[in-house]
mmCIF file of C-alpha atoms and ligand atoms in Angstrom:
data_model
loop_
_atom_site.group_PDB
_atom_site.id
_atom_site.type_symbol
_atom_site.label_atom_id
_atom_site.label_comp_id
_atom_site.label_asym_id
_atom_site.label_seq_id
_atom_site.Cartn_x
_atom_site.Cartn_y
_atom_site.Cartn_z
ATOM 1 C CA UNK A 121 -34.346 24.897 61.666
ATOM 2 C CA UNK A 122 -35.832 28.327 62.241
ATOM 3 C CA UNK A 123 -33.257 30.962 63.158
ATOM 4 C CA UNK A 124 -34.203 33.664 65.628
ATOM 5 C CA UNK A 125 -33.015 37.209 65.013
ATOM 6 C CA UNK A 126 -33.088 40.264 67.258
ATOM 7 C CA UNK A 127 -34.021 43.310 65.176
ATOM 8 C CA UNK A 128 -33.263 46.570 66.978
ATOM 9 C CA UNK A 129 -35.078 49.595 65.544
ATOM 10 C CA UNK A 130 -37.461 47.199 63.809
ATOM 11 C CA UNK A 131 -40.358 49.685 63.800
ATOM 12 C CA UNK A 132 -38.341 52.299 61.888
ATOM 13 C CA UNK A 133 -38.235 52.981 58.181
ATOM 14 C CA UNK A 134 -35.576 50.512 57.042
ATOM 15 C CA UNK A 135 -36.081 48.248 60.062
ATOM 16 C CA UNK A 136 -39.764 47.632 59.296
ATOM 17 C CA UNK A 137 -39.083 46.740 55.651
ATOM 18 C CA UNK A 138 -36.278 44.430 56.800
ATOM 19 C CA UNK A 139 -38.664 42.764 59.268
ATOM 20 C CA UNK A 140 -40.938 41.818 56.367
ATOM 21 C CA UNK A 141 -38.044 40.548 54.245
ATOM 22 C CA UNK A 142 -36.627 38.462 57.123
ATOM 23 C CA UNK A 143 -40.004 36.895 57.948
ATOM 24 C CA UNK A 144 -40.582 36.125 54.260
ATOM 25 C CA UNK A 145 -37.134 34.465 54.197
ATOM 26 C CA UNK A 146 -38.154 32.188 57.088
ATOM 27 C CA UNK A 147 -36.480 33.901 60.037
ATOM 28 C CA UNK A 148 -38.229 34.282 63.366
ATOM 29 C CA UNK A 149 -37.810 37.954 64.309
ATOM 30 C CA UNK A 150 -37.994 39.757 67.661
ATOM 31 C CA UNK A 151 -38.175 43.560 67.549
ATOM 32 C CA UNK A 152 -36.744 45.976 70.108
ATOM 33 C CA UNK A 153 -37.700 49.622 69.565
ATOM 34 C CA UNK A 154 -38.105 52.635 71.833
ATOM 35 C CA UNK A 155 -40.426 54.350 69.318
ATOM 36 C CA UNK A 156 -38.391 57.542 69.570
ATOM 37 C CA UNK A 157 -38.669 57.953 65.798
ATOM 38 C CA UNK A 158 -41.441 55.500 64.911
ATOM 39 C CA UNK A 159 -44.961 54.603 65.979
ATOM 40 C CA UNK A 160 -46.135 51.485 67.833
ATOM 41 C CA UNK A 161 -48.924 51.148 65.224
ATOM 42 C CA UNK A 162 -46.226 49.956 62.791
ATOM 43 C CA UNK A 163 -46.318 46.631 64.646
ATOM 44 C CA UNK A 164 -49.972 46.093 63.735
ATOM 45 C CA UNK A 165 -49.159 46.917 60.138
ATOM 46 C CA UNK A 166 -46.280 44.429 60.159
ATOM 47 C CA UNK A 167 -48.645 41.744 61.462
ATOM 48 C CA UNK A 168 -51.079 42.528 58.656
ATOM 49 C CA UNK A 169 -48.347 42.450 56.002
ATOM 50 C CA UNK A 170 -46.695 39.213 57.098
ATOM 51 C CA UNK A 171 -49.817 37.350 58.250
ATOM 52 C CA UNK A 172 -48.219 36.713 61.641
ATOM 53 C CA UNK A 173 -50.733 36.500 64.496
ATOM 54 C CA UNK A 174 -48.306 38.181 66.798
ATOM 55 C CA UNK A 175 -45.329 40.411 66.070
ATOM 56 C CA UNK A 176 -42.901 39.747 68.894
ATOM 57 C CA UNK A 177 -41.755 43.172 70.121
ATOM 58 C CA UNK A 178 -40.341 44.882 73.194
ATOM 59 C CA UNK A 179 -40.513 48.608 73.881
ATOM 60 C CA UNK A 180 -37.250 49.937 75.281
ATOM 61 C CA UNK A 181 -33.857 51.369 74.522
ATOM 62 C CA UNK A 182 -30.764 49.471 73.425
ATOM 63 C CA UNK A 183 -28.917 51.685 75.911
ATOM 64 C CA UNK A 184 -30.857 50.156 78.795
ATOM 65 C CA UNK A 185 -28.688 47.252 79.968
ATOM 66 C CA UNK A 186 -31.237 45.679 82.315
ATOM 67 C CA UNK A 187 -34.014 45.834 79.719
ATOM 68 C CA UNK A 188 -31.792 44.339 77.030
ATOM 69 C CA UNK A 189 -30.635 41.612 79.410
ATOM 70 C CA UNK A 190 -34.289 40.597 79.903
ATOM 71 C CA UNK A 191 -34.778 40.437 76.138
ATOM 72 C CA UNK A 192 -31.669 38.292 75.678
ATOM 73 C CA UNK A 193 -32.773 35.994 78.509
ATOM 74 C CA UNK A 194 -36.203 35.510 76.972
ATOM 75 C CA UNK A 195 -34.923 34.249 73.590
ATOM 76 C CA UNK A 196 -32.189 32.130 72.048
ATOM 77 C CA UNK A 197 -30.923 34.541 69.413
ATOM 78 C CA UNK A 198 -28.834 33.294 66.512
ATOM 79 C CA UNK A 199 -28.008 36.781 65.294
ATOM 80 C CA UNK A 200 -28.735 40.492 65.661
ATOM 81 C CA UNK A 201 -29.627 43.060 63.000
ATOM 82 C CA UNK A 202 -28.946 46.459 64.525
ATOM 83 C CA UNK A 203 -30.782 49.532 63.225
ATOM 84 C CA UNK A 204 -31.627 51.415 66.407
ATOM 85 C CA UNK A 205 -29.735 54.701 66.080
ATOM 86 C CA UNK A 206 -30.089 58.395 65.391
ATOM 87 C CA UNK A 207 -29.712 59.410 61.769
ATOM 88 C CA UNK A 208 -30.264 63.136 61.209
ATOM 89 C CA UNK A 209 -27.032 64.745 60.048
ATOM 90 C CA UNK A 210 -28.071 68.322 60.948
ATOM 91 C CA UNK A 211 -29.286 67.316 64.415
ATOM 92 C CA UNK A 212 -25.977 65.527 65.032
ATOM 93 C CA UNK A 213 -24.118 68.809 64.545
ATOM 94 C CA UNK A 214 -26.178 70.359 67.375
ATOM 95 C CA UNK A 215 -26.120 67.292 69.649
ATOM 96 C CA UNK A 216 -22.864 65.426 68.971
ATOM 97 C CA UNK A 217 -22.662 63.835 72.428
ATOM 98 C CA UNK A 218 -26.183 62.399 72.108
ATOM 99 C CA UNK A 219 -25.178 60.887 68.794
ATOM 100 C CA UNK A 220 -22.102 59.197 70.243
ATOM 101 C CA UNK A 221 -24.083 57.996 73.248
ATOM 102 C CA UNK A 222 -26.911 56.466 71.229
ATOM 103 C CA UNK A 223 -25.081 55.243 68.143
ATOM 104 C CA UNK A 224 -21.783 54.117 69.642
ATOM 105 C CA UNK A 225 -23.065 53.389 73.183
ATOM 106 C CA UNK A 226 -25.967 51.382 71.751
ATOM 107 C CA UNK A 227 -23.556 49.279 69.741
ATOM 108 C CA UNK A 228 -21.163 48.575 72.620
ATOM 109 C CA UNK A 229 -24.039 47.691 74.967
ATOM 110 C CA UNK A 230 -25.276 45.265 72.367
ATOM 111 C CA UNK A 231 -21.841 43.726 71.782
ATOM 112 C CA UNK A 232 -21.358 43.116 75.505
ATOM 113 C CA UNK A 233 -24.730 41.375 75.760
ATOM 114 C CA UNK A 234 -24.124 39.366 72.618
ATOM 115 C CA UNK A 235 -20.772 38.255 73.970
ATOM 116 C CA UNK A 236 -22.292 37.237 77.318
ATOM 117 C CA UNK A 237 -25.051 35.270 75.566
ATOM 118 C CA UNK A 238 -22.733 33.783 72.935
ATOM 119 C CA UNK A 239 -24.490 35.439 69.999
ATOM 120 C CA UNK A 240 -21.739 36.111 67.486
ATOM 121 C CA UNK A 241 -23.345 37.348 64.312
ATOM 122 C CA UNK A 242 -24.358 40.941 63.743
ATOM 123 C CA UNK A 243 -25.576 42.871 60.723
ATOM 124 C CA UNK A 244 -24.793 46.542 61.203
ATOM 125 C CA UNK A 245 -26.369 49.615 59.538
ATOM 126 C CA UNK A 246 -23.556 51.741 58.265
ATOM 127 C CA UNK A 247 -23.666 54.434 55.646
ATOM 128 C CA UNK A 248 -21.949 55.786 52.553
ATOM 129 C CA UNK A 249 -21.319 58.829 54.723
ATOM 130 C CA UNK A 250 -18.154 57.044 55.951
ATOM 131 C CA UNK A 251 -16.592 57.872 52.562
ATOM 132 C CA UNK A 252 -16.713 61.635 53.247
ATOM 133 C CA UNK A 253 -16.102 63.439 49.938
ATOM 134 C CA UNK A 254 -14.713 60.551 47.879
ATOM 135 C CA UNK A 255 -12.138 60.870 45.090
ATOM 136 C CA UNK A 256 -13.238 57.799 43.165
ATOM 137 C CA UNK A 257 -16.744 57.348 41.709
ATOM 138 C CA UNK A 258 -18.257 54.748 41.822
ATOM 139 C CA UNK A 259 -16.901 54.268 45.340
ATOM 140 C CA UNK A 260 -15.229 50.941 46.122
ATOM 141 C CA UNK A 261 -15.400 49.618 49.705
ATOM 142 C CA UNK A 262 -11.617 50.018 49.868
ATOM 143 C CA UNK A 263 -11.869 53.822 49.482
ATOM 144 C CA UNK A 264 -10.428 55.856 52.366
ATOM 145 C CA UNK A 265 -12.863 56.717 55.123
ATOM 146 C CA UNK A 266 -13.422 60.066 56.792
ATOM 147 C CA UNK A 267 -16.276 62.040 58.254
ATOM 148 C CA UNK A 268 -17.905 65.427 57.733
ATOM 149 C CA UNK A 269 -20.477 65.342 60.554
ATOM 150 C CA UNK A 270 -20.859 63.916 64.071
ATOM 151 C CA UNK A 271 -23.357 61.435 62.607
ATOM 152 C CA UNK A 272 -20.763 60.197 60.110
ATOM 153 C CA UNK A 273 -18.218 60.047 62.924
ATOM 154 C CA UNK A 274 -20.460 57.661 64.889
ATOM 155 C CA UNK A 275 -20.820 55.359 61.870
ATOM 156 C CA UNK A 276 -17.085 55.384 61.185
ATOM 157 C CA UNK A 277 -16.284 54.759 64.837
ATOM 158 C CA UNK A 278 -18.812 51.913 64.978
ATOM 159 C CA UNK A 279 -17.238 50.274 61.929
ATOM 160 C CA UNK A 280 -13.822 50.551 63.552
ATOM 161 C CA UNK A 281 -15.089 49.071 66.830
ATOM 162 C CA UNK A 282 -16.487 46.101 64.922
ATOM 163 C CA UNK A 283 -13.233 45.659 62.995
ATOM 164 C CA UNK A 284 -11.178 45.714 66.185
ATOM 165 C CA UNK A 285 -13.531 43.318 67.976
ATOM 166 C CA UNK A 286 -13.371 40.883 65.037
ATOM 167 C CA UNK A 287 -9.574 41.129 64.970
ATOM 168 C CA UNK A 288 -9.396 40.405 68.699
ATOM 169 C CA UNK A 289 -11.820 37.475 68.584
ATOM 170 C CA UNK A 290 -12.422 35.649 65.286
ATOM 171 C CA UNK A 291 -15.617 34.104 66.677
ATOM 172 C CA UNK A 292 -17.357 37.382 65.784
ATOM 173 C CA UNK A 293 -18.912 37.649 62.340
ATOM 174 C CA UNK A 294 -20.061 41.114 61.308
ATOM 175 C CA UNK A 295 -21.923 42.199 58.204
ATOM 176 C CA UNK A 296 -21.253 45.915 57.795
ATOM 177 C CA UNK A 297 -23.677 47.380 55.266
ATOM 178 C CA UNK A 298 -22.977 50.825 53.841
ATOM 179 C CA UNK A 299 -26.288 52.213 52.628
ATOM 180 C CA UNK A 300 -26.447 54.772 49.891
ATOM 181 C CA UNK A 301 -29.766 56.679 49.706
ATOM 182 C CA UNK A 302 -32.717 54.481 50.731
ATOM 183 C CA UNK A 303 -36.058 55.670 49.341
ATOM 184 C CA UNK A 304 -39.504 54.346 48.413
ATOM 185 C CA UNK A 305 -41.909 52.183 50.365
ATOM 186 C CA UNK A 306 -43.413 48.715 50.472
ATOM 187 C CA UNK A 307 -45.572 48.324 47.316
ATOM 188 C CA UNK A 308 -48.607 47.443 49.474
ATOM 189 C CA UNK A 309 -48.635 50.999 50.864
ATOM 190 C CA UNK A 310 -48.741 49.554 54.404
ATOM 191 C CA UNK A 311 -45.333 50.773 55.632
ATOM 192 C CA UNK A 312 -43.048 53.608 54.548
ATOM 193 C CA UNK A 313 -41.096 56.607 55.697
ATOM 194 C CA UNK A 314 -43.131 58.807 57.988
ATOM 195 C CA UNK A 315 -41.214 61.895 59.137
ATOM 196 C CA UNK A 316 -43.231 64.040 61.536
ATOM 197 C CA UNK A 317 -41.141 67.209 61.008
ATOM 198 C CA UNK A 318 -40.170 68.952 57.796
ATOM 199 C CA UNK A 319 -37.923 66.363 56.151
ATOM 200 C CA UNK A 320 -34.229 66.983 55.554
ATOM 201 C CA UNK A 321 -33.862 64.328 52.895
ATOM 202 C CA UNK A 322 -34.804 64.798 49.287
ATOM 203 C CA UNK A 323 -37.401 62.083 48.636
ATOM 204 C CA UNK A 324 -39.606 62.652 51.713
ATOM 205 C CA UNK A 325 -39.424 66.399 51.021
ATOM 206 C CA UNK A 326 -40.563 65.929 47.411
ATOM 207 C CA UNK A 327 -43.312 63.611 48.680
ATOM 208 C CA UNK A 328 -44.667 66.414 50.883
ATOM 209 C CA UNK A 329 -44.589 68.837 47.938
ATOM 210 C CA UNK A 330 -46.542 66.265 45.888
ATOM 211 C CA UNK A 331 -49.045 65.910 48.751
ATOM 212 C CA UNK A 332 -49.492 69.704 48.861
ATOM 213 C CA UNK A 333 -48.071 69.996 52.389
ATOM 214 C CA UNK A 334 -45.048 72.004 51.220
ATOM 215 C CA UNK A 335 -45.157 74.573 48.424
ATOM 216 C CA UNK A 336 -42.009 73.676 46.482
ATOM 217 C CA UNK A 337 -38.691 71.868 46.585
ATOM 218 C CA UNK A 338 -35.589 73.881 47.365
ATOM 219 C CA UNK A 339 -32.873 72.539 45.097
ATOM 220 C CA UNK A 340 -29.632 72.955 47.002
ATOM 221 C CA UNK A 341 -27.368 74.245 44.239
ATOM 222 C CA UNK A 342 -27.344 73.784 40.466
ATOM 223 C CA UNK A 343 -23.691 74.708 39.952
ATOM 224 C CA UNK A 344 -22.013 71.425 40.878
ATOM 225 C CA UNK A 345 -19.719 69.729 38.406
ATOM 226 C CA UNK A 346 -22.417 67.194 37.482
ATOM 227 C CA UNK A 347 -24.396 66.711 34.210
ATOM 228 C CA UNK A 348 -27.242 69.077 35.209
ATOM 229 C CA UNK A 349 -25.437 70.933 37.998
ATOM 230 C CA UNK A 350 -27.408 69.360 40.880
ATOM 231 C CA UNK A 351 -26.171 66.818 43.409
ATOM 232 C CA UNK A 352 -26.025 63.197 42.287
ATOM 233 C CA UNK A 353 -26.851 60.280 44.602
ATOM 234 C CA UNK A 354 -27.336 56.533 44.375
ATOM 235 C CA UNK A 355 -30.990 56.044 45.373
ATOM 236 C CA UNK A 356 -31.870 52.488 46.352
ATOM 237 C CA UNK A 357 -35.372 51.102 46.929
ATOM 238 C CA UNK A 358 -35.899 50.294 50.607
ATOM 239 C CA UNK A 359 -37.222 46.812 49.690
ATOM 240 C CA UNK A 360 -33.979 46.068 47.815
ATOM 241 C CA UNK A 361 -32.058 47.359 50.816
ATOM 242 C CA UNK A 362 -34.108 45.117 53.123
ATOM 243 C CA UNK A 363 -33.198 42.136 50.942
ATOM 244 C CA UNK A 364 -29.532 43.125 51.324
ATOM 245 C CA UNK A 365 -29.898 42.476 55.064
ATOM 246 C CA UNK A 366 -31.360 39.028 54.442
ATOM 247 C CA UNK A 367 -28.455 38.215 52.104
ATOM 248 C CA UNK A 368 -25.947 39.528 54.631
ATOM 249 C CA UNK A 369 -27.479 37.451 57.417
ATOM 250 C CA UNK A 370 -27.661 34.352 55.200
ATOM 251 C CA UNK A 371 -23.951 34.777 54.435
ATOM 252 C CA UNK A 372 -23.032 35.147 58.125
ATOM 253 C CA UNK A 373 -25.067 32.040 58.954
ATOM 254 C CA UNK A 374 -23.468 30.020 56.170
ATOM 255 C CA UNK A 375 -19.818 30.923 56.613
ATOM 256 C CA UNK A 376 -19.357 32.836 59.849
ATOM 257 C CA UNK A 377 -17.088 35.165 57.853
ATOM 258 C CA UNK A 378 -17.663 38.883 58.106
ATOM 259 C CA UNK A 379 -18.031 41.338 55.218
ATOM 260 C CA UNK A 380 -18.251 45.064 54.537
ATOM 261 C CA UNK A 381 -20.307 45.949 51.471
ATOM 262 C CA UNK A 382 -21.967 48.866 49.730
ATOM 263 C CA UNK A 383 -25.714 48.608 49.228
ATOM 264 C CA UNK A 384 -26.707 50.749 46.267
ATOM 265 C CA UNK A 385 -27.684 50.419 42.624
ATOM 266 C CA UNK A 386 -24.480 51.793 41.118
ATOM 267 C CA UNK A 387 -26.620 54.333 39.225
ATOM 268 C CA UNK A 388 -26.351 58.043 39.998
ATOM 269 C CA UNK A 389 -29.439 60.274 39.766
ATOM 270 C CA UNK A 390 -29.545 64.053 40.097
ATOM 271 C CA UNK A 391 -32.003 66.150 42.103
ATOM 272 C CA UNK A 392 -33.724 67.075 38.833
ATOM 273 C CA UNK A 393 -33.886 63.386 37.774
ATOM 274 C CA UNK A 394 -35.611 62.666 41.064
ATOM 275 C CA UNK A 395 -38.016 65.596 40.747
ATOM 276 C CA UNK A 396 -39.001 64.492 37.244
ATOM 277 C CA UNK A 397 -39.442 60.855 38.281
ATOM 278 C CA UNK A 398 -41.671 61.882 41.188
ATOM 279 C CA UNK A 399 -43.656 64.205 38.922
ATOM 280 C CA UNK A 400 -44.311 61.235 36.623
ATOM 281 C CA UNK A 401 -45.388 59.120 39.605
ATOM 282 C CA UNK A 402 -47.877 61.655 40.990
ATOM 283 C CA UNK A 403 -49.011 62.996 37.630
ATOM 284 C CA UNK A 404 -48.231 66.671 38.206
ATOM 285 C CA UNK A 405 -45.249 68.948 37.672
ATOM 286 C CA UNK A 406 -43.755 69.672 41.059
ATOM 287 C CA UNK A 407 -42.510 73.219 41.632
ATOM 288 C CA UNK A 408 -38.927 73.948 42.656
ATOM 289 C CA UNK A 409 -36.651 76.883 43.459
ATOM 290 C CA UNK A 410 -32.883 76.705 43.124
ATOM 291 C CA UNK A 411 -31.189 77.929 46.302
ATOM 292 C CA UNK A 412 -27.631 77.958 47.659
ATOM 293 C CA UNK A 413 -25.716 74.763 48.227
ATOM 294 C CA UNK A 414 -26.314 73.053 51.566
ATOM 295 C CA UNK A 415 -23.321 73.044 53.913
ATOM 296 C CA UNK A 416 -21.487 69.754 53.976
ATOM 297 C CA UNK A 417 -23.061 68.363 50.767
ATOM 298 C CA UNK A 418 -20.774 66.573 48.329
ATOM 299 C CA UNK A 419 -21.419 66.651 44.552
ATOM 300 C CA UNK A 420 -21.610 62.926 43.801
ATOM 301 C CA UNK A 421 -22.039 59.698 45.783
ATOM 302 C CA UNK A 422 -22.471 56.481 43.866
ATOM 303 C CA UNK A 423 -21.706 52.896 44.897
ATOM 304 C CA UNK A 424 -19.472 50.357 43.302
ATOM 305 C CA UNK A 425 -21.702 47.303 43.613
ATOM 306 C CA UNK A 426 -19.460 44.402 42.556
ATOM 307 C CA UNK A 427 -18.521 43.255 46.037
ATOM 308 C CA UNK A 428 -22.148 42.979 47.224
ATOM 309 C CA UNK A 429 -22.936 40.919 44.146
ATOM 310 C CA UNK A 430 -19.894 38.672 44.493
ATOM 311 C CA UNK A 431 -20.025 38.104 48.254
ATOM 312 C CA UNK A 432 -23.763 38.203 48.915
ATOM 313 C CA UNK A 433 -25.421 37.686 45.538
ATOM 314 C CA UNK A 434 -27.097 41.061 46.141
ATOM 315 C CA UNK A 435 -28.367 43.209 43.298
ATOM 316 C CA UNK A 436 -30.701 46.202 43.680
ATOM 317 C CA UNK A 437 -33.175 45.868 40.828
ATOM 318 C CA UNK A 438 -35.951 48.362 41.373
ATOM 319 C CA UNK A 439 -35.945 51.507 39.187
ATOM 320 C CA UNK A 440 -36.268 55.183 40.086
ATOM 321 C CA UNK A 441 -39.849 55.084 38.779
ATOM 322 C CA UNK A 442 -40.676 52.175 41.104
ATOM 323 C CA UNK A 443 -39.101 54.048 44.020
ATOM 324 C CA UNK A 444 -41.213 57.151 43.350
ATOM 325 C CA UNK A 445 -44.424 55.227 42.564
ATOM 326 C CA UNK A 446 -44.206 53.218 45.803
ATOM 327 C CA UNK A 447 -43.489 56.373 47.823
ATOM 328 C CA UNK A 448 -46.474 58.150 46.285
ATOM 329 C CA UNK A 449 -48.723 55.121 46.872
ATOM 330 C CA UNK A 450 -47.664 55.083 50.539
ATOM 331 C CA UNK A 451 -48.265 58.836 50.928
ATOM 332 C CA UNK A 452 -51.759 58.495 49.487
ATOM 333 C CA UNK A 453 -52.752 55.404 51.451
ATOM 334 C CA UNK A 454 -50.855 54.016 54.472
ATOM 335 C CA UNK A 455 -49.320 57.272 55.674
ATOM 336 C CA UNK A 456 -52.826 58.758 56.068
ATOM 337 C CA UNK A 457 -54.236 55.937 58.200
HETATM 338 N N1 LIG B 799 -31.483 68.037 48.300
HETATM 339 C C1 LIG B 799 -32.129 69.160 47.764
HETATM 340 N N2 LIG B 799 -33.198 69.649 48.462
HETATM 341 C C2 LIG B 799 -33.672 69.098 49.614
HETATM 342 C C3 LIG B 799 -33.001 67.964 50.133
HETATM 343 C C4 LIG B 799 -31.914 67.456 49.454
HETATM 344 O O1 LIG B 799 -31.738 69.686 46.716
HETATM 345 O O2 LIG B 799 -34.649 69.618 50.194
HETATM 346 C C5 LIG B 799 -30.346 67.458 47.563
HETATM 347 C C6 LIG B 799 -29.043 67.402 48.350
HETATM 348 O O3 LIG B 799 -28.311 68.594 48.187
HETATM 349 C C7 LIG B 799 -28.351 66.186 47.734
HETATM 350 C C8 LIG B 799 -29.510 65.274 47.348
HETATM 351 O O4 LIG B 799 -30.666 66.104 47.280
HETATM 352 O O5 LIG B 799 -27.668 66.535 46.546
HETATM 353 C C9 LIG B 799 -29.775 64.157 48.360
HETATM 354 O O6 LIG B 799 -29.911 64.722 49.646
HETATM 355 P P1 LIG B 799 -30.384 63.853 50.898
HETATM 356 O O7 LIG B 799 -30.414 64.759 52.091
HETATM 357 O O8 LIG B 799 -31.653 63.129 50.570
HETATM 358 O O9 LIG B 799 -29.254 62.741 51.034
HETATM 359 P P2 LIG B 799 -27.688 62.884 51.364
HETATM 360 O O10 LIG B 799 -27.252 64.273 51.108
HETATM 361 O O11 LIG B 799 -27.561 62.474 52.775
HETATM 362 O O12 LIG B 799 -27.012 61.927 50.433
#
């Protein structure tokens, strides 16, 4: 029997890759997106990639009750995968109320509608940011949670709302997925990350240096207590991450038991590791300048990955070179279309 899934934020970076993975896994997927940080043309690309004649999609906001009610009335959803949210840490510091409204308000609107329509399974986009500045590396899911930005606060609060809802009503089954650093693009070059402004994150910034749109990478500090002094992160290929959502959904469908898992590789890479890997991918040495540390940055974030493997059978397999090569392929092809 084909299961139908509502995918909010399905035109976005991770959402679009997850759409492809869900369709390939046999799910029927309906997208809701307000295109506030994505383009409607992504839908055409998704049709091309999956071979679907029609990508079922609605333009609107998850905050819009009446709109969402119409979407829920038009389909018999078995589950929801919820991406639609704001995600820029710096912006959240300037607009904390907007972040709570969209990220937390979007989630509660969705939960109310799901409850009313008896849809009880939800996969939720959380983030390693809920670990704050962790004491233990690699970070187990049991590590204490905290927040260092309004964005992180919204993710932590959302996790807590889901935990309290599940405790109050065991019919709920939530898959809470804590992403580490998603990078790369679909190997076809058809979809990828497409920031319109100067990127805040490392990989899209390096990509613009490689493309000649920015002169050099600013390395935010080389005096951390790490092997080469630069910040270390757990970069995970977006296609592996997308598969993590399929595994999470499969598990919710099979058991109706919730889970909270890290999605990462368990491997830490420094800023210089990343710069070198991207230089290999694009075939030129990319210039950099070491600057001061960025406010709020922590030295090392790296996932403990055992729980995702044990509970979901999830393992991120793609290498740093594959992440950089797919990003560069996307920048040279799809992103220019
Ligand atoms: N970083 C950097 N220059 C940049 C952007 C990021 O040196 O232009 C560093 C940053 O300090 C961190 C790592 O790259 O150590 C990853 O940063 P990103 O913003 O991509 O992810 P996050 O900090 O949210 O994990």
